[in-house]
Amino acid sequence: MKRNNLMAKWRQHDAESNYTDHDRRSKTSSPHSADGRTKTFIPQRAEGRPHMEEKGQPKKLKTSRKERKPGNLSQQNKTTGNNCGQADTLDIPGFYFDAEKKKYFRIQPNHNSSSSSTVTRETIQRREKEQLRLKELSGPETCRKLTQSTNHTSGSKSSSDLPHLLNSICTGAMSKHRFDNLFAFKRISNIDLTHSGCRRLISQIQPTYSKLEHMHKMEVSENADCILGLWSKQEISSYSIQLIDLKRDKRTNVRSRLCVNMESPEFSALVIWNKVTDVCWADLKRNYGNNNGRHVLFTTMSLTCAGDDMSMARIRQFPQTFDRAHDLEFSLGHKCTWTCAWNTHGQNFSVGSEKCGLLLDVETRRLWELNTNNGDPLAQIFDTKTRYCLYTGTRKNQILTHDLRSISSRPTASMSQSCSVCSLRLFQDNTKLLASDVRGKVCLWDLRMRKVVQQYTGLKNQYRCIPIHVDDQERIVYGADSEGYTRFWCLQTGALLRTIPPPSSLAQDFIPSVAYSDRWSGEEGNAGLLMGLGDKFYLYPSMSTDDITESPESVNVSTPIYF
């Protein structure tokens, strides 16, 4: 009994002491003042010393779970970042956020693309490229309109003032070479991004044209009145070589400088059941067949590399006839072929074969093997003035020079680039050589000093063999990259003049074949860009200066023409 009384008194004393301590703390740290207003309690700290924990580190502020929720994060971004216009989304590894559906999708491996709804990194990249392409097709014209208006409102003379330019030439203030360059650059800058129509190769006589998949190469004749194209076929492993004549068409738009009519003559297609690796013009000076026809050199490679199916080099005459008595064929054995080049000053041609180069004479059928330092020749070109020099670009980052007069088959000179050389263009004076590699690096070489004198940046490529081109007057360098964009550069300065987005999303799978000329169908001033993509031709005319200052809706876009 006595023990129970002592325990009850101890509990009562403990309760009273706790109540007094709680009342004392509530009076000292009460958030309400005497007048009823709320006050914030700031703990007192020693001056000059931060509040330290036991381990000597500054005390970290703890965040609640509500502050770490993604909904609260996006809500804060919406309230504080109204200038940005969009709320930040969480970057979750392995997931992709679709802004349209507002959902997260798991990113699957690239090989797991069984359905169209499967999200892979490849599909994400394709979607981003397509959005960028559509944005650039609709946006740059308004920017160009603003820049043109600011240039015209300035006090300086416009570059399109023809009387002022002619007066400058007469007084000696401007040379004729500079005058020609100015007009050439003006034509490039005035190329309309909206193509004036697409034309598909369909013939009623030969229905096999309707199964063309993509144009892999385009070669233009010297007078720019004919196009030689190489197409791949759908559903079957075959290729088609097509000859297309260009003639001047009626001018439907007064401001457009490009008026071209494409005609597909009868028996102008040649179907090859082996893989065609390269094609070029062949100028046979002997009386091989009809003198009015055109000859084409192309190389084929066996798909199996076994049995009687060998790699071949063939010369065919167009328009193609049933009489093949004058067709020439050269067997190259079971070797891979990469490229071919025709010597305009002699009856011989070169073939880039496996680990070596082959030189063949048409009349005697003799064959010489050229040493390429155990590298695969990916590009070849002959000297245009003489018949004795051959330039070869190899897979081992080298540009080799072979003198055909020499007894030795080893190269006489060598120049090195940073990657495999896939395209070569030789200038008319034979002192400069334009080379591009598989990484998109384009260099202008001086053959006398054997050094790079100019570089052209912006061409995007990773591993493909993309050709590089030079216009007829040797003022402009242009080419299409692996993303489908066509870029123009100034030859002398290396400045980027124009960038044309691809007209179709098909450019993500195939590289467009492009050709630019200011005298299509053999007429001066008929300037524009021809692009082969898929089974269609896209025509990009060079518009007049007055048309640039108007709205993009005023451009006359014709409907697709099928023939």
JSON list of C-alpha atoms in Angstrom, two decimals, residues 137-288:
[
{"chain": "A", "resi": 137, "resn": "LEU", "atom": "CA", "xyz": [10.79, 23.82, -95.21]},
{"chain": "A", "resi": 138, "resn": "SER", "atom": "CA", "xyz": [8.28, 26.25, -93.73]},
{"chain": "A", "resi": 139, "resn": "GLY", "atom": "CA", "xyz": [10.57, 28.62, -91.85]},
{"chain": "A", "resi": 140, "resn": "PRO", "atom": "CA", "xyz": [13.55, 29.85, -93.91]},
{"chain": "A", "resi": 141, "resn": "GLU", "atom": "CA", "xyz": [11.52, 31.70, -96.56]},
{"chain": "A", "resi": 142, "resn": "THR", "atom": "CA", "xyz": [10.17, 34.19, -94.04]},
{"chain": "A", "resi": 143, "resn": "CYS", "atom": "CA", "xyz": [13.68, 34.74, -92.67]},
{"chain": "A", "resi": 144, "resn": "ARG", "atom": "CA", "xyz": [15.01, 35.34, -96.17]},
{"chain": "A", "resi": 145, "resn": "LYS", "atom": "CA", "xyz": [12.17, 37.80, -96.80]},
{"chain": "A", "resi": 146, "resn": "LEU", "atom": "CA", "xyz": [13.21, 39.83, -93.77]},
{"chain": "A", "resi": 147, "resn": "THR", "atom": "CA", "xyz": [16.88, 39.84, -94.72]},
{"chain": "A", "resi": 148, "resn": "GLN", "atom": "CA", "xyz": [16.08, 40.91, -98.27]},
{"chain": "A", "resi": 149, "resn": "SER", "atom": "CA", "xyz": [13.88, 43.75, -97.04]},
{"chain": "A", "resi": 150, "resn": "THR", "atom": "CA", "xyz": [16.60, 45.02, -94.71]},
{"chain": "A", "resi": 151, "resn": "ASN", "atom": "CA", "xyz": [19.17, 44.89, -97.49]},
{"chain": "A", "resi": 152, "resn": "HIS", "atom": "CA", "xyz": [16.95, 46.89, -99.85]},
{"chain": "A", "resi": 153, "resn": "THR", "atom": "CA", "xyz": [16.09, 49.52, -97.26]},
{"chain": "A", "resi": 154, "resn": "SER", "atom": "CA", "xyz": [19.75, 50.20, -96.53]},
{"chain": "A", "resi": 155, "resn": "GLY", "atom": "CA", "xyz": [21.50, 53.05, -98.30]},
{"chain": "A", "resi": 156, "resn": "SER", "atom": "CA", "xyz": [23.92, 50.83, -100.25]},
{"chain": "A", "resi": 157, "resn": "LYS", "atom": "CA", "xyz": [23.39, 49.82, -103.86]},
{"chain": "A", "resi": 158, "resn": "SER", "atom": "CA", "xyz": [21.70, 46.46, -104.36]},
{"chain": "A", "resi": 159, "resn": "SER", "atom": "CA", "xyz": [23.64, 43.69, -106.04]},
{"chain": "A", "resi": 160, "resn": "SER", "atom": "CA", "xyz": [20.74, 43.20, -108.49]},
{"chain": "A", "resi": 161, "resn": "ASP", "atom": "CA", "xyz": [21.03, 46.76, -109.85]},
{"chain": "A", "resi": 162, "resn": "LEU", "atom": "CA", "xyz": [22.15, 45.83, -113.36]},
{"chain": "A", "resi": 163, "resn": "PRO", "atom": "CA", "xyz": [22.87, 49.38, -114.66]},
{"chain": "A", "resi": 164, "resn": "HIS", "atom": "CA", "xyz": [25.03, 50.08, -111.63]},
{"chain": "A", "resi": 165, "resn": "LEU", "atom": "CA", "xyz": [26.99, 46.85, -112.17]},
{"chain": "A", "resi": 166, "resn": "LEU", "atom": "CA", "xyz": [27.49, 47.55, -115.89]},
{"chain": "A", "resi": 167, "resn": "ASN", "atom": "CA", "xyz": [28.69, 51.03, -115.06]},
{"chain": "A", "resi": 168, "resn": "SER", "atom": "CA", "xyz": [31.18, 49.57, -112.58]},
{"chain": "A", "resi": 169, "resn": "ILE", "atom": "CA", "xyz": [32.54, 47.27, -115.28]},
{"chain": "A", "resi": 170, "resn": "CYS", "atom": "CA", "xyz": [32.92, 50.15, -117.75]},
{"chain": "A", "resi": 171, "resn": "THR", "atom": "CA", "xyz": [34.74, 52.32, -115.22]},
{"chain": "A", "resi": 172, "resn": "GLY", "atom": "CA", "xyz": [37.00, 49.47, -114.11]},
{"chain": "A", "resi": 173, "resn": "ALA", "atom": "CA", "xyz": [35.64, 49.27, -110.57]},
{"chain": "A", "resi": 174, "resn": "MET", "atom": "CA", "xyz": [34.56, 45.65, -111.13]},
{"chain": "A", "resi": 175, "resn": "SER", "atom": "CA", "xyz": [36.14, 42.94, -113.25]},
{"chain": "A", "resi": 176, "resn": "LYS", "atom": "CA", "xyz": [34.18, 40.66, -115.54]},
{"chain": "A", "resi": 177, "resn": "HIS", "atom": "CA", "xyz": [35.25, 37.62, -113.52]},
{"chain": "A", "resi": 178, "resn": "ARG", "atom": "CA", "xyz": [33.78, 39.16, -110.36]},
{"chain": "A", "resi": 179, "resn": "PHE", "atom": "CA", "xyz": [30.63, 40.10, -112.28]},
{"chain": "A", "resi": 180, "resn": "ASP", "atom": "CA", "xyz": [30.15, 36.49, -113.44]},
{"chain": "A", "resi": 181, "resn": "ASN", "atom": "CA", "xyz": [30.76, 35.15, -109.94]},
{"chain": "A", "resi": 182, "resn": "LEU", "atom": "CA", "xyz": [28.23, 37.60, -108.52]},
{"chain": "A", "resi": 183, "resn": "PHE", "atom": "CA", "xyz": [25.51, 36.39, -110.87]},
{"chain": "A", "resi": 184, "resn": "ALA", "atom": "CA", "xyz": [26.39, 32.74, -110.26]},
{"chain": "A", "resi": 185, "resn": "PHE", "atom": "CA", "xyz": [26.11, 33.18, -106.49]},
{"chain": "A", "resi": 186, "resn": "LYS", "atom": "CA", "xyz": [22.86, 35.10, -106.96]},
{"chain": "A", "resi": 187, "resn": "ARG", "atom": "CA", "xyz": [21.34, 32.19, -108.85]},
{"chain": "A", "resi": 188, "resn": "ILE", "atom": "CA", "xyz": [22.29, 29.81, -106.06]},
{"chain": "A", "resi": 189, "resn": "SER", "atom": "CA", "xyz": [20.85, 32.04, -103.33]},
{"chain": "A", "resi": 190, "resn": "ASN", "atom": "CA", "xyz": [17.61, 32.42, -105.30]},
{"chain": "A", "resi": 191, "resn": "ILE", "atom": "CA", "xyz": [16.91, 28.69, -105.58]},
{"chain": "A", "resi": 192, "resn": "ASP", "atom": "CA", "xyz": [13.38, 28.16, -104.33]},
{"chain": "A", "resi": 193, "resn": "LEU", "atom": "CA", "xyz": [12.97, 25.67, -101.49]},
{"chain": "A", "resi": 194, "resn": "THR", "atom": "CA", "xyz": [9.53, 24.73, -102.83]},
{"chain": "A", "resi": 195, "resn": "HIS", "atom": "CA", "xyz": [10.14, 22.46, -105.80]},
{"chain": "A", "resi": 196, "resn": "SER", "atom": "CA", "xyz": [8.15, 23.33, -108.90]},
{"chain": "A", "resi": 197, "resn": "GLY", "atom": "CA", "xyz": [6.89, 19.79, -109.40]},
{"chain": "A", "resi": 198, "resn": "CYS", "atom": "CA", "xyz": [7.94, 16.16, -109.32]},
{"chain": "A", "resi": 199, "resn": "ARG", "atom": "CA", "xyz": [8.03, 13.82, -112.28]},
{"chain": "A", "resi": 200, "resn": "ARG", "atom": "CA", "xyz": [7.87, 10.05, -112.03]},
{"chain": "A", "resi": 201, "resn": "LEU", "atom": "CA", "xyz": [9.38, 7.68, -114.55]},
{"chain": "A", "resi": 202, "resn": "ILE", "atom": "CA", "xyz": [6.45, 5.63, -115.87]},
{"chain": "A", "resi": 203, "resn": "SER", "atom": "CA", "xyz": [6.21, 4.44, -119.46]},
{"chain": "A", "resi": 204, "resn": "GLN", "atom": "CA", "xyz": [3.31, 2.74, -121.18]},
{"chain": "A", "resi": 205, "resn": "ILE", "atom": "CA", "xyz": [5.64, 0.72, -123.42]},
{"chain": "A", "resi": 206, "resn": "GLN", "atom": "CA", "xyz": [7.88, -0.65, -120.69]},
{"chain": "A", "resi": 207, "resn": "PRO", "atom": "CA", "xyz": [5.92, -1.14, -117.44]},
{"chain": "A", "resi": 208, "resn": "THR", "atom": "CA", "xyz": [9.05, -2.16, -115.53]},
{"chain": "A", "resi": 209, "resn": "TYR", "atom": "CA", "xyz": [9.74, 1.53, -114.87]},
{"chain": "A", "resi": 210, "resn": "SER", "atom": "CA", "xyz": [6.95, 1.56, -112.31]},
{"chain": "A", "resi": 211, "resn": "LYS", "atom": "CA", "xyz": [9.02, -0.72, -110.04]},
{"chain": "A", "resi": 212, "resn": "LEU", "atom": "CA", "xyz": [11.97, 1.62, -109.66]},
{"chain": "A", "resi": 213, "resn": "GLU", "atom": "CA", "xyz": [13.05, 2.04, -106.04]},
{"chain": "A", "resi": 214, "resn": "HIS", "atom": "CA", "xyz": [15.71, 4.76, -105.91]},
{"chain": "A", "resi": 215, "resn": "MET", "atom": "CA", "xyz": [18.15, 6.65, -108.13]},
{"chain": "A", "resi": 216, "resn": "HIS", "atom": "CA", "xyz": [21.69, 5.85, -106.95]},
{"chain": "A", "resi": 217, "resn": "LYS", "atom": "CA", "xyz": [23.69, 7.91, -109.43]},
{"chain": "A", "resi": 218, "resn": "MET", "atom": "CA", "xyz": [23.10, 10.72, -111.92]},
{"chain": "A", "resi": 219, "resn": "GLU", "atom": "CA", "xyz": [25.52, 11.67, -114.70]},
{"chain": "A", "resi": 220, "resn": "VAL", "atom": "CA", "xyz": [24.92, 14.73, -116.90]},
{"chain": "A", "resi": 221, "resn": "SER", "atom": "CA", "xyz": [26.21, 15.07, -120.46]},
{"chain": "A", "resi": 222, "resn": "GLU", "atom": "CA", "xyz": [28.56, 17.88, -121.52]},
{"chain": "A", "resi": 223, "resn": "ASN", "atom": "CA", "xyz": [25.77, 19.96, -123.08]},
{"chain": "A", "resi": 224, "resn": "ALA", "atom": "CA", "xyz": [23.41, 19.27, -120.15]},
{"chain": "A", "resi": 225, "resn": "ASP", "atom": "CA", "xyz": [20.81, 17.88, -122.57]},
{"chain": "A", "resi": 226, "resn": "CYS", "atom": "CA", "xyz": [20.81, 14.28, -121.35]},
{"chain": "A", "resi": 227, "resn": "ILE", "atom": "CA", "xyz": [20.85, 12.47, -118.00]},
{"chain": "A", "resi": 228, "resn": "LEU", "atom": "CA", "xyz": [22.26, 9.02, -117.33]},
{"chain": "A", "resi": 229, "resn": "GLY", "atom": "CA", "xyz": [20.71, 7.45, -114.25]},
{"chain": "A", "resi": 230, "resn": "LEU", "atom": "CA", "xyz": [21.22, 4.27, -112.26]},
{"chain": "A", "resi": 231, "resn": "TRP", "atom": "CA", "xyz": [18.18, 2.90, -110.41]},
{"chain": "A", "resi": 232, "resn": "SER", "atom": "CA", "xyz": [17.60, -0.06, -108.14]},
{"chain": "A", "resi": 233, "resn": "LYS", "atom": "CA", "xyz": [14.47, -2.18, -108.59]},
{"chain": "A", "resi": 234, "resn": "GLN", "atom": "CA", "xyz": [11.87, -3.09, -105.99]},
{"chain": "A", "resi": 235, "resn": "GLU", "atom": "CA", "xyz": [11.38, -6.61, -104.67]},
{"chain": "A", "resi": 236, "resn": "ILE", "atom": "CA", "xyz": [14.11, -8.04, -106.94]},
{"chain": "A", "resi": 237, "resn": "SER", "atom": "CA", "xyz": [17.89, -7.73, -106.87]},
{"chain": "A", "resi": 238, "resn": "SER", "atom": "CA", "xyz": [18.35, -5.99, -110.20]},
{"chain": "A", "resi": 239, "resn": "TYR", "atom": "CA", "xyz": [19.36, -2.55, -111.47]},
{"chain": "A", "resi": 240, "resn": "SER", "atom": "CA", "xyz": [18.16, -0.39, -114.33]},
{"chain": "A", "resi": 241, "resn": "ILE", "atom": "CA", "xyz": [20.25, 2.06, -116.38]},
{"chain": "A", "resi": 242, "resn": "GLN", "atom": "CA", "xyz": [18.06, 4.77, -117.85]},
{"chain": "A", "resi": 243, "resn": "LEU", "atom": "CA", "xyz": [18.75, 7.50, -120.43]},
{"chain": "A", "resi": 244, "resn": "ILE", "atom": "CA", "xyz": [16.59, 10.65, -120.23]},
{"chain": "A", "resi": 245, "resn": "ASP", "atom": "CA", "xyz": [16.62, 13.48, -122.76]},
{"chain": "A", "resi": 246, "resn": "LEU", "atom": "CA", "xyz": [16.14, 17.05, -121.56]},
{"chain": "A", "resi": 247, "resn": "LYS", "atom": "CA", "xyz": [14.40, 19.59, -123.76]},
{"chain": "A", "resi": 248, "resn": "ARG", "atom": "CA", "xyz": [13.25, 23.13, -123.16]},
{"chain": "A", "resi": 249, "resn": "ASP", "atom": "CA", "xyz": [9.66, 23.36, -122.00]},
{"chain": "A", "resi": 250, "resn": "LYS", "atom": "CA", "xyz": [7.14, 26.19, -122.15]},
{"chain": "A", "resi": 251, "resn": "ARG", "atom": "CA", "xyz": [7.62, 28.78, -119.43]},
{"chain": "A", "resi": 252, "resn": "THR", "atom": "CA", "xyz": [4.65, 28.64, -117.06]},
{"chain": "A", "resi": 253, "resn": "ASN", "atom": "CA", "xyz": [6.10, 31.00, -114.45]},
{"chain": "A", "resi": 254, "resn": "VAL", "atom": "CA", "xyz": [7.63, 34.26, -115.65]},
{"chain": "A", "resi": 255, "resn": "ARG", "atom": "CA", "xyz": [10.00, 34.52, -112.68]},
{"chain": "A", "resi": 256, "resn": "SER", "atom": "CA", "xyz": [11.26, 30.93, -112.92]},
{"chain": "A", "resi": 257, "resn": "ARG", "atom": "CA", "xyz": [14.53, 30.35, -114.80]},
{"chain": "A", "resi": 258, "resn": "LEU", "atom": "CA", "xyz": [14.14, 26.57, -115.10]},
{"chain": "A", "resi": 259, "resn": "CYS", "atom": "CA", "xyz": [12.04, 25.18, -117.96]},
{"chain": "A", "resi": 260, "resn": "VAL", "atom": "CA", "xyz": [12.84, 21.51, -118.59]},
{"chain": "A", "resi": 261, "resn": "ASN", "atom": "CA", "xyz": [10.84, 18.76, -120.25]},
{"chain": "A", "resi": 262, "resn": "MET", "atom": "CA", "xyz": [11.96, 15.18, -119.61]},
{"chain": "A", "resi": 263, "resn": "GLU", "atom": "CA", "xyz": [11.42, 12.59, -122.30]},
{"chain": "A", "resi": 264, "resn": "SER", "atom": "CA", "xyz": [12.05, 8.88, -121.96]},
{"chain": "A", "resi": 265, "resn": "PRO", "atom": "CA", "xyz": [12.82, 7.46, -125.43]},
{"chain": "A", "resi": 266, "resn": "GLU", "atom": "CA", "xyz": [11.98, 3.92, -126.41]},
{"chain": "A", "resi": 267, "resn": "PHE", "atom": "CA", "xyz": [14.50, 1.16, -125.64]},
{"chain": "A", "resi": 268, "resn": "SER", "atom": "CA", "xyz": [16.50, 3.52, -123.42]},
{"chain": "A", "resi": 269, "resn": "ALA", "atom": "CA", "xyz": [16.46, 1.26, -120.36]},
{"chain": "A", "resi": 270, "resn": "LEU", "atom": "CA", "xyz": [18.84, -1.57, -119.63]},
{"chain": "A", "resi": 271, "resn": "VAL", "atom": "CA", "xyz": [18.02, -4.06, -116.86]},
{"chain": "A", "resi": 272, "resn": "ILE", "atom": "CA", "xyz": [21.00, -5.76, -115.19]},
{"chain": "A", "resi": 273, "resn": "TRP", "atom": "CA", "xyz": [20.47, -8.76, -112.90]},
{"chain": "A", "resi": 274, "resn": "ASN", "atom": "CA", "xyz": [23.78, -8.30, -111.08]},
{"chain": "A", "resi": 275, "resn": "LYS", "atom": "CA", "xyz": [24.77, -5.49, -108.77]},
{"chain": "A", "resi": 276, "resn": "VAL", "atom": "CA", "xyz": [25.91, -2.42, -110.72]},
{"chain": "A", "resi": 277, "resn": "THR", "atom": "CA", "xyz": [28.66, -0.69, -108.76]},
{"chain": "A", "resi": 278, "resn": "ASP", "atom": "CA", "xyz": [29.33, 2.32, -111.00]},
{"chain": "A", "resi": 279, "resn": "VAL", "atom": "CA", "xyz": [28.34, 3.88, -114.32]},
{"chain": "A", "resi": 280, "resn": "CYS", "atom": "CA", "xyz": [29.85, 6.65, -116.48]},
{"chain": "A", "resi": 281, "resn": "TRP", "atom": "CA", "xyz": [29.87, 8.03, -120.03]},
{"chain": "A", "resi": 282, "resn": "ALA", "atom": "CA", "xyz": [32.13, 6.33, -122.59]},
{"chain": "A", "resi": 283, "resn": "ASP", "atom": "CA", "xyz": [33.27, 8.34, -125.61]},
{"chain": "A", "resi": 284, "resn": "LEU", "atom": "CA", "xyz": [34.15, 5.75, -128.21]},
{"chain": "A", "resi": 285, "resn": "LYS", "atom": "CA", "xyz": [35.90, 7.42, -131.15]},
{"chain": "A", "resi": 286, "resn": "ARG", "atom": "CA", "xyz": [35.89, 4.30, -133.33]},
{"chain": "A", "resi": 287, "resn": "ASN", "atom": "CA", "xyz": [32.91, 3.27, -135.43]},
{"chain": "A", "resi": 288, "resn": "TYR", "atom": "CA", "xyz": [31.26, 1.05, -132.86]}
]
